[in-house]
Structure formats: C-alpha cells, structure tokens
Amino acid sequence: DLAQRAHQQALHFGAHFVHTLAATELRTEGSMRVVTLANGSEIRSRAVVLATGVDYRRLGIAELERLVGAGVFYGAATAEARALAGEDAFVVGAGNSAGQAALHLARYAAKVVMLVRGDSLAESMSDYLIHQIHVNSKIQVRLDTELVGGVGTHRLEALVLNDRLSSVTTTEPASALFVLIGAEPRTAWLQGVICRDENGFLLSCRDLAPAYEPLMSEWVLRRPPYPGETSMPGVFAIGDVRHGSVKRVASAAGEGSIAIRFVHQYLAETETKDGVEQHPVRGATIESQSPELCSIFA
Ligand SMILES: Cc1cc2nc3c(=O)[nH]c(=O)nc-3n(C[C@H](O)[C@H](O)[C@H](O)COP(=O)(O)OP(=O)(O)OC[C@H]3O[C@@H](n4cnc5c(N)ncnc54)[C@H](O)[C@@H]3O)c2cc1C
C-alpha cells in the first residue's frame, strides 16, 4: 500500500517509470550523466540517484521465511537490537557482518547465540572480531550447528537446530533470529565507475576518503561530496546499496528524501542563466566535509 501510494505521488510530480529494464552502464559526458539500459537505450540527466539494493542469500526454510519481520530478520540488527532487552537472540552466519551484528545485539540482549555451520570462525571472520566475540560473556558461539527449521504461528517462538557432529536435532526457544549469510550489493555494473568498498557497497561522502584513489581523481568540484554523493559528482547512493546504511525500508526511504535535497542543491549550483555549465575547478578535500553533515544518514 505504501509503495503504491509513493508510486502514485511520483507520477503526480511528473516522474517517469521504466519497467523491466536494468541499468547496465553509467558514464559522464561533461555535466551530463548517461545511464544505459539493457535494451541499449540511454537516459541523460544532470543527476542520478542509485538505489539498486542488495541481493540477500535466503535461508530457504519455509517456516522461517513465513516469519520474516515477525522475529526473523535479514540483514544488520541495528534497528531491532534495542527491542531485545533481556531476550535471547540468535544470529546465523559466520562472516564479519554476522560478527558485528552479534556484538551489537549483545549490548541489549540477555544472550546472543551465533549459529555456525563450520568448525571455526577463523575462515570467514576477521581476527579482531573473533577476539571481541570470545571475550564477550553474553555471546555463545555454536560451531558445527545447522539451522534446519523454525516454530511460530504469529511470531518466531523456537528454532530447530541440528548438531552436525552428533546429528542430534533440538528445538530451542528463540525471540529473534538475524540472518547474515551473505548479501551481494547490485553494483557489478558500476565497477571501475563509482568507488565501492571491498564488498561492493557504494561509498559516499566522507566514506570516500580512504578509497578515493584512483576514481576520486575525477573529483573536480570546489566542494567535497554531499551526504550520499558518490565519487561521481551529482550521482548519489541511497538505501541498502550505500556503504554503512541501516538496511531497512524506512531508512532507505528517508535517505532518498534527504538525497533529493542535495540533488536540488547540486542542480542549483551547476545551473547558469545560459543553461548548464561544466563544473569548476577541483580543490576541496573529502575530509573537509563536516562529519555532522555526512552523519545525517547514519
Ligand atoms: C527477506 C527480507 C525481509 C526484510 N524485512 C524487512 C522488514 O521487516 N522491515 C524492514 O524495514 N526492512 C526489511 N528488509 C530490508 C528491506 O527490504 C530493505 O532495507 C529495503 O528494501 C531497501 O530498499 P532499497 O530501495 O535500498 O533497495 P531494494 O528494495 O532492494 O530495491 C532495489 C530495486 O532496484 C532494482 N535494481 C537493482 N539493480 C538494478 C539495475 N541495475 N537497474 C535497474 N533496477 C535495478 C531492484 O530490482 C529493486 O527493485 C527485508 C529484506 C529482506 C531480504
């Protein structure tokens, strides 16, 4: 219903929708940004907002998929963690994002149980996270443990776990399950065009600073990037695809509305009475962007 209303409102404001065609290429032509679509057609504009999201690897367990949003959550635990005070939470996954989620949840939950299929965290998680997890008395790591089922009518009530060494299956009460078994940002088509982090998420604003070579050599503006603005001036990243975003519907929509404010600012600064002019000289460093301004997305 919300998406339908947003669609209607966008149409009302004159937005055009292109369905069933993926964007396959992005390039600059002077002050224009050119997006190529899968059928070879091109869209030219002065600014672009990238909101291509993330492909989450799914559990594929029907009874748990049914409870998504009702105790089962995909992605980081940022938003839900506070509501888990005094409860037990489970995290499935063994990568860095699972480790970070477990540490974050442990600040609020009574106990956090990490479910790990393999016999060690070392293969998939950074040493510093493994250390922090081991010294945190609230976190329990269950190695050789596979999540095979779930119980719950309206909300998650329990998880069914299989001990891979003994083959014994147990059902354990659970208030919340966070699934962090892999996420692929949809940015392959932007490789070498826009600065991405090591996992492929789009860097923006101050997050660009450590990674801005070599793509940031194209940065030619007097000012540093705006919140959400990527290494290509006038191109913004919002929602799940943005490095450091919260990975929730409300935050993605909120980032969109904030980014549009800066799109207007960008358009205003590039407009002249005679039309659109190419941006002026390079100069500002990315570090000079105020942390407060950039953190409005955080
Ligand atoms: C199973 C599941 C359950 C979730 N439950 C909740 C929940 O209960 N509450 C909550 O707040 N959040 C939930 N989330 C997270 C939420 O779905 C995301 O945070 C949110 O959808 C992010 O919005 P977005 O616009 O950034 O990306 P998306 O919603 O992923 O939208 C990206 C869009 O871009 C399109 N696209 C991608 N690449 C291209 C391309 N090259 N060209 C053209 N189009 C492209 C995609 O087809 C898609 O339509 C859940 C996520 C999953 C996977």
Coordinates of C-alpha atoms and ligand atoms in Angstrom, one line a residue:
D1 CA 0.0 0.0 0.0
L2 CA 2.8 2.4 0.9
A3 CA 4.7 1.6 -2.3
Q4 CA 1.6 2.0 -4.3
R5 CA 0.9 5.5 -2.8
A6 CA 4.6 6.5 -3.3
H7 CA 4.2 5.4 -7.0
Q8 CA 1.1 7.5 -7.4
Q9 CA 2.7 10.5 -5.8
A10 CA 5.8 10.2 -8.0
L11 CA 3.6 10.0 -11.1
H12 CA 1.7 13.1 -9.9
F13 CA 5.0 15.0 -9.7
G14 CA 5.8 14.0 -13.3
A15 CA 8.2 11.1 -12.7
H16 CA 8.6 8.6 -15.5
F17 CA 9.0 4.9 -14.7
V18 CA 10.9 2.4 -16.8
H19 CA 9.9 -1.1 -16.0
T20 CA 11.7 -4.5 -16.6
L21 CA 14.9 -2.9 -17.9
A22 CA 18.1 -3.0 -15.9
A23 CA 20.6 -0.1 -15.9
T24 CA 23.8 -1.6 -17.3
E25 CA 26.2 1.3 -17.6
L26 CA 26.8 4.8 -16.2
R27 CA 29.1 7.4 -17.6
T28 CA 29.7 11.1 -17.7
E29 CA 29.5 13.3 -20.7
G30 CA 30.6 16.8 -19.5
S31 CA 28.0 17.8 -17.0
M32 CA 25.6 15.1 -18.1
R33 CA 25.2 11.7 -16.5
V34 CA 24.3 9.0 -19.0
V35 CA 22.6 5.7 -17.9
T36 CA 22.5 2.9 -20.5
L37 CA 19.6 0.4 -20.2
A38 CA 19.6 -3.3 -21.1
N39 CA 18.0 -2.6 -24.4
G40 CA 20.7 -0.2 -25.4
S41 CA 18.7 3.0 -24.9
E42 CA 20.2 5.8 -22.9
I43 CA 18.8 8.2 -20.3
R44 CA 20.6 11.5 -20.0
S45 CA 20.3 13.6 -16.9
R46 CA 22.3 16.0 -14.7
A47 CA 22.0 14.0 -11.6
V48 CA 21.4 10.3 -10.7
V49 CA 20.2 8.6 -7.6
L50 CA 21.4 4.9 -7.3
A51 CA 19.1 2.8 -5.1
T52 CA 19.7 -0.7 -6.5
G53 CA 19.7 -2.5 -3.2
V54 CA 21.2 -5.8 -2.2
D55 CA 20.6 -9.5 -3.1
Y56 CA 20.3 -11.4 0.2
R57 CA 21.1 -15.1 0.3
R58 CA 18.0 -16.7 1.7
L59 CA 17.6 -19.4 4.3
G60 CA 15.2 -21.4 2.2
I61 CA 13.4 -22.7 5.3
A62 CA 9.7 -22.2 4.6
E63 CA 8.5 -21.9 8.2
L64 CA 11.2 -19.2 8.9
E65 CA 10.6 -17.3 5.7
R66 CA 7.0 -17.0 6.7
L67 CA 8.1 -15.3 9.9
V68 CA 10.3 -12.6 8.3
G69 CA 9.5 -9.4 10.1
A70 CA 8.0 -11.3 13.0
G71 CA 11.1 -12.4 14.8
V72 CA 13.1 -13.3 11.7
F73 CA 15.2 -10.5 10.2
Y74 CA 17.5 -10.3 7.2
G75 CA 20.5 -8.0 7.5
A76 CA 22.0 -6.0 10.2
A77 CA 20.4 -5.8 13.6
T78 CA 20.7 -2.0 14.0
A79 CA 17.1 -1.2 14.3
E80 CA 15.7 -4.2 16.2
A81 CA 18.5 -4.6 18.8
R82 CA 17.1 -2.2 21.4
A83 CA 13.8 -4.0 21.5
L84 CA 15.6 -7.2 22.6
A85 CA 16.5 -6.1 26.1
G86 CA 16.5 -9.1 28.3
E87 CA 15.7 -11.5 25.5
D88 CA 17.8 -14.2 23.8
A89 CA 18.7 -13.6 20.2
F90 CA 20.2 -15.9 17.5
V91 CA 22.5 -14.9 14.7
V92 CA 23.0 -17.3 11.8
G93 CA 26.2 -16.7 9.8
A94 CA 29.9 -16.6 10.3
G95 CA 31.2 -13.6 8.3
N96 CA 32.2 -10.2 9.6
S97 CA 28.7 -8.8 9.3
A98 CA 27.4 -11.7 11.5
G99 CA 30.1 -10.9 14.0
Q100 CA 29.3 -7.2 14.0
A101 CA 25.6 -8.0 14.4
A102 CA 26.3 -10.3 17.4
L103 CA 28.4 -7.7 19.1
H104 CA 25.8 -5.0 18.6
L105 CA 23.0 -7.3 19.8
A106 CA 25.0 -8.2 22.9
R107 CA 24.7 -4.6 24.1
Y108 CA 21.0 -5.1 24.6
A109 CA 20.0 -8.8 24.6
A110 CA 20.5 -11.1 27.6
K111 CA 22.3 -13.7 25.4
V112 CA 23.3 -13.9 21.8
V113 CA 23.8 -17.3 20.2
M114 CA 25.8 -17.5 17.0
L115 CA 24.9 -20.5 14.8
V116 CA 27.9 -21.5 12.7
R117 CA 27.8 -24.5 10.3
G118 CA 31.6 -24.8 10.1
D119 CA 34.0 -25.8 12.8
S120 CA 35.6 -22.4 13.2
L121 CA 35.1 -18.7 12.7
A122 CA 38.6 -18.2 11.5
E123 CA 37.9 -19.0 7.9
S124 CA 35.3 -16.3 7.4
M125 CA 35.7 -13.7 10.1
S126 CA 38.4 -11.1 11.0
D127 CA 40.7 -11.9 13.9
Y128 CA 39.7 -8.7 15.8
L129 CA 36.0 -9.6 15.7
I130 CA 36.7 -13.2 16.7
H131 CA 38.6 -11.9 19.7
Q132 CA 35.8 -9.4 20.7
I133 CA 33.3 -12.2 20.4
H134 CA 35.3 -14.6 22.6
V135 CA 35.8 -12.1 25.4
N136 CA 32.1 -11.1 25.4
S137 CA 30.4 -13.2 28.0
K138 CA 27.0 -12.6 26.5
I139 CA 27.9 -14.3 23.2
Q140 CA 27.9 -18.0 22.7
V141 CA 29.3 -19.5 19.5
R142 CA 27.8 -22.8 18.5
L143 CA 30.1 -24.4 15.9
D144 CA 29.0 -27.3 13.7
T145 CA 25.4 -26.2 14.1
E146 CA 23.0 -26.0 11.3
L147 CA 19.6 -24.2 11.4
V148 CA 17.1 -26.6 9.9
G149 CA 13.7 -25.3 11.0
G150 CA 11.6 -22.9 13.0
V151 CA 8.4 -22.8 15.1
G152 CA 5.9 -20.0 15.5
T153 CA 2.4 -19.1 14.5
H154 CA 2.3 -15.3 14.5
R155 CA 5.9 -14.8 15.7
L156 CA 9.1 -16.7 16.0
E157 CA 9.0 -19.0 19.1
A158 CA 11.7 -21.5 18.6
L159 CA 14.5 -22.7 16.2
V160 CA 15.2 -26.3 15.2
L161 CA 19.0 -26.9 15.3
N162 CA 21.0 -29.8 14.0
D163 CA 24.3 -30.7 15.6
R164 CA 26.4 -31.7 12.6
L165 CA 28.8 -33.9 14.7
S166 CA 26.2 -35.9 16.6
S167 CA 23.3 -35.5 14.1
V168 CA 21.1 -34.7 17.1
T169 CA 18.3 -32.2 16.4
T170 CA 17.0 -30.0 19.2
T171 CA 14.3 -27.3 19.4
E172 CA 15.3 -24.2 21.3
P173 CA 13.2 -21.2 22.4
A174 CA 14.1 -18.1 20.4
S175 CA 12.7 -14.5 20.4
A176 CA 14.7 -13.3 17.4
L177 CA 16.8 -14.6 14.6
F178 CA 19.1 -12.4 12.5
V179 CA 20.1 -13.9 9.2
L180 CA 23.5 -12.7 7.9
I181 CA 24.5 -15.5 5.5
G182 CA 25.6 -13.3 2.6
A183 CA 24.5 -10.2 0.7
E184 CA 25.6 -9.0 -2.7
P185 CA 25.0 -5.3 -3.5
R186 CA 23.7 -4.8 -7.0
T187 CA 26.7 -2.8 -8.2
A188 CA 28.7 -5.1 -10.5
W189 CA 27.7 -2.8 -13.4
L190 CA 29.4 0.2 -11.6
Q191 CA 32.7 -1.4 -11.0
G192 CA 35.5 0.9 -12.1
V193 CA 33.0 3.8 -12.4
I194 CA 32.0 4.6 -8.8
C195 CA 34.1 3.9 -5.7
R196 CA 32.9 0.8 -3.9
D197 CA 34.0 -0.8 -0.6
E198 CA 35.6 -4.2 -0.5
N199 CA 32.2 -5.9 -0.5
G200 CA 30.9 -3.8 -3.4
F201 CA 28.7 -1.3 -1.5
L202 CA 28.9 2.2 -2.8
L203 CA 31.0 4.7 -0.9
S204 CA 29.7 8.2 -0.4
C205 CA 30.6 11.5 1.3
R206 CA 33.3 11.1 3.9
D207 CA 33.4 7.3 3.5
L208 CA 35.1 8.0 0.2
A209 CA 38.2 9.4 1.9
P210 CA 40.2 6.2 2.4
A211 CA 39.2 4.8 -1.0
Y212 CA 39.2 7.8 -3.3
E213 CA 42.2 6.9 -5.3
P214 CA 42.1 6.4 -8.2
L215 CA 38.4 7.0 -9.0
M216 CA 38.3 10.2 -7.0
S217 CA 40.9 11.7 -9.3
E218 CA 37.8 12.6 -11.3
W219 CA 36.5 14.8 -8.5
V220 CA 36.7 18.3 -9.9
L221 CA 34.4 20.3 -7.6
R222 CA 35.4 23.1 -5.3
R223 CA 33.4 21.5 -2.5
P224 CA 33.6 18.0 -1.0
P225 CA 30.9 15.4 -1.8
Y226 CA 27.4 15.9 -0.3
P227 CA 25.8 13.3 2.0
G228 CA 25.1 10.3 -0.2
E229 CA 27.1 11.7 -3.1
T230 CA 29.4 9.2 -4.6
S231 CA 32.8 9.6 -6.3
M232 CA 31.0 10.8 -9.4
P233 CA 29.7 14.3 -8.8
G234 CA 25.9 14.5 -9.0
V235 CA 25.5 10.7 -8.5
F236 CA 24.0 9.8 -5.2
A237 CA 23.7 6.4 -3.5
I238 CA 20.9 5.6 -1.1
G239 CA 19.4 2.7 0.8
D240 CA 20.8 -0.8 1.1
V241 CA 23.4 -0.3 -1.6
R242 CA 25.1 2.5 0.2
H243 CA 28.1 1.5 2.4
G244 CA 27.1 1.9 6.1
S245 CA 23.3 2.2 5.5
V246 CA 20.9 0.7 8.1
K247 CA 19.3 -1.8 5.6
R248 CA 15.7 -1.1 6.5
V249 CA 12.7 0.2 4.4
A250 CA 12.1 3.3 6.5
S251 CA 15.8 4.3 6.4
A252 CA 16.1 3.7 2.7
A253 CA 13.0 5.9 2.0
G254 CA 14.4 8.6 4.4
E255 CA 17.8 8.6 2.7
G256 CA 16.0 9.1 -0.6
S257 CA 14.2 12.2 0.6
I258 CA 17.5 13.6 2.1
A259 CA 19.4 12.9 -1.1
I260 CA 16.9 14.7 -3.2
R261 CA 17.5 17.8 -1.1
F262 CA 21.2 17.6 -2.1
V263 CA 20.3 16.8 -5.7
H264 CA 18.4 20.1 -5.8
Q265 CA 21.5 21.8 -4.3
Y266 CA 23.7 20.2 -6.9
L267 CA 21.4 21.2 -9.8
A268 CA 21.2 24.8 -8.5
E269 CA 25.0 25.1 -8.3
T270 CA 25.5 23.8 -11.8
E271 CA 22.8 26.0 -13.4
T272 CA 23.7 29.2 -15.1
K273 CA 21.4 31.7 -16.8
D274 CA 22.5 30.4 -20.2
G275 CA 22.0 26.8 -19.4
V276 CA 24.1 24.2 -17.7
E277 CA 27.8 24.8 -17.3
Q278 CA 30.6 22.3 -16.6
H279 CA 31.7 22.2 -13.0
P280 CA 34.5 24.5 -12.0
V281 CA 38.0 23.6 -10.7
R282 CA 39.0 20.9 -8.3
G283 CA 40.0 22.0 -4.8
A284 CA 38.2 20.7 -1.7
T285 CA 39.4 17.6 0.0
I286 CA 36.9 15.0 1.1
E287 CA 38.0 15.2 4.7
S288 CA 36.8 18.8 4.8
Q289 CA 33.1 17.7 4.6
S290 CA 31.7 18.1 8.1
P291 CA 31.2 14.8 9.9
E292 CA 27.9 16.1 11.3
L293 CA 26.6 16.8 7.8
C294 CA 27.6 13.4 6.5
S295 CA 26.2 11.5 9.5
I296 CA 22.6 12.6 8.8
F297 CA 22.3 9.3 7.0
A298 CA 23.7 7.3 9.9
Ligands
LIG1 C1 13.5 -11.2 3.3 C2 13.7 -9.8 3.7 C3 12.9 -9.3 4.7 C4 13.0 -7.9 5.1 N1 12.2 -7.5 6.1 C5 12.3 -6.2 6.5 C6 11.4 -5.7 7.4 O1 10.6 -6.4 8.0 N2 11.5 -4.3 7.7 C7 12.4 -3.5 7.1 O2 12.4 -2.3 7.4 N3 13.2 -4.0 6.2 C8 13.2 -5.3 5.8 N4 14.1 -5.8 4.9 C9 15.1 -4.9 4.3 C10 14.4 -4.0 3.3 O3 13.8 -4.8 2.3 C11 15.5 -3.2 2.6 O4 16.2 -2.4 3.6 C12 14.8 -2.2 1.6 O5 14.0 -2.8 0.7 C13 16.0 -1.4 0.9 O6 15.4 -0.6 -0.1 P1 16.3 -0.1 -1.3 O7 15.4 0.8 -2.1 O8 17.6 0.3 -0.9 O9 16.5 -1.5 -2.1 P2 15.5 -2.6 -2.7 O10 14.2 -2.6 -2.0 O11 16.3 -3.8 -2.8 O12 15.2 -2.0 -4.2 C14 16.2 -2.0 -5.2 C15 15.5 -2.0 -6.5 O13 16.4 -1.7 -7.5 C16 16.3 -2.6 -8.6 N5 17.5 -2.7 -9.3 C17 18.7 -3.3 -8.9 N6 19.7 -3.2 -9.8 C18 19.1 -2.5 -10.8 C19 19.6 -2.1 -12.1 N7 20.9 -2.4 -12.5 N8 18.8 -1.5 -12.9 C20 17.5 -1.2 -12.6 N9 17.0 -1.6 -11.4 C21 17.8 -2.2 -10.6 C22 15.8 -3.9 -8.0 O14 15.2 -4.7 -8.9 C23 14.9 -3.4 -6.9 O15 13.6 -3.2 -7.4 C24 14.0 -7.1 4.5 C25 14.8 -7.6 3.5 C26 14.7 -9.0 3.1 C27 15.6 -9.5 2.0

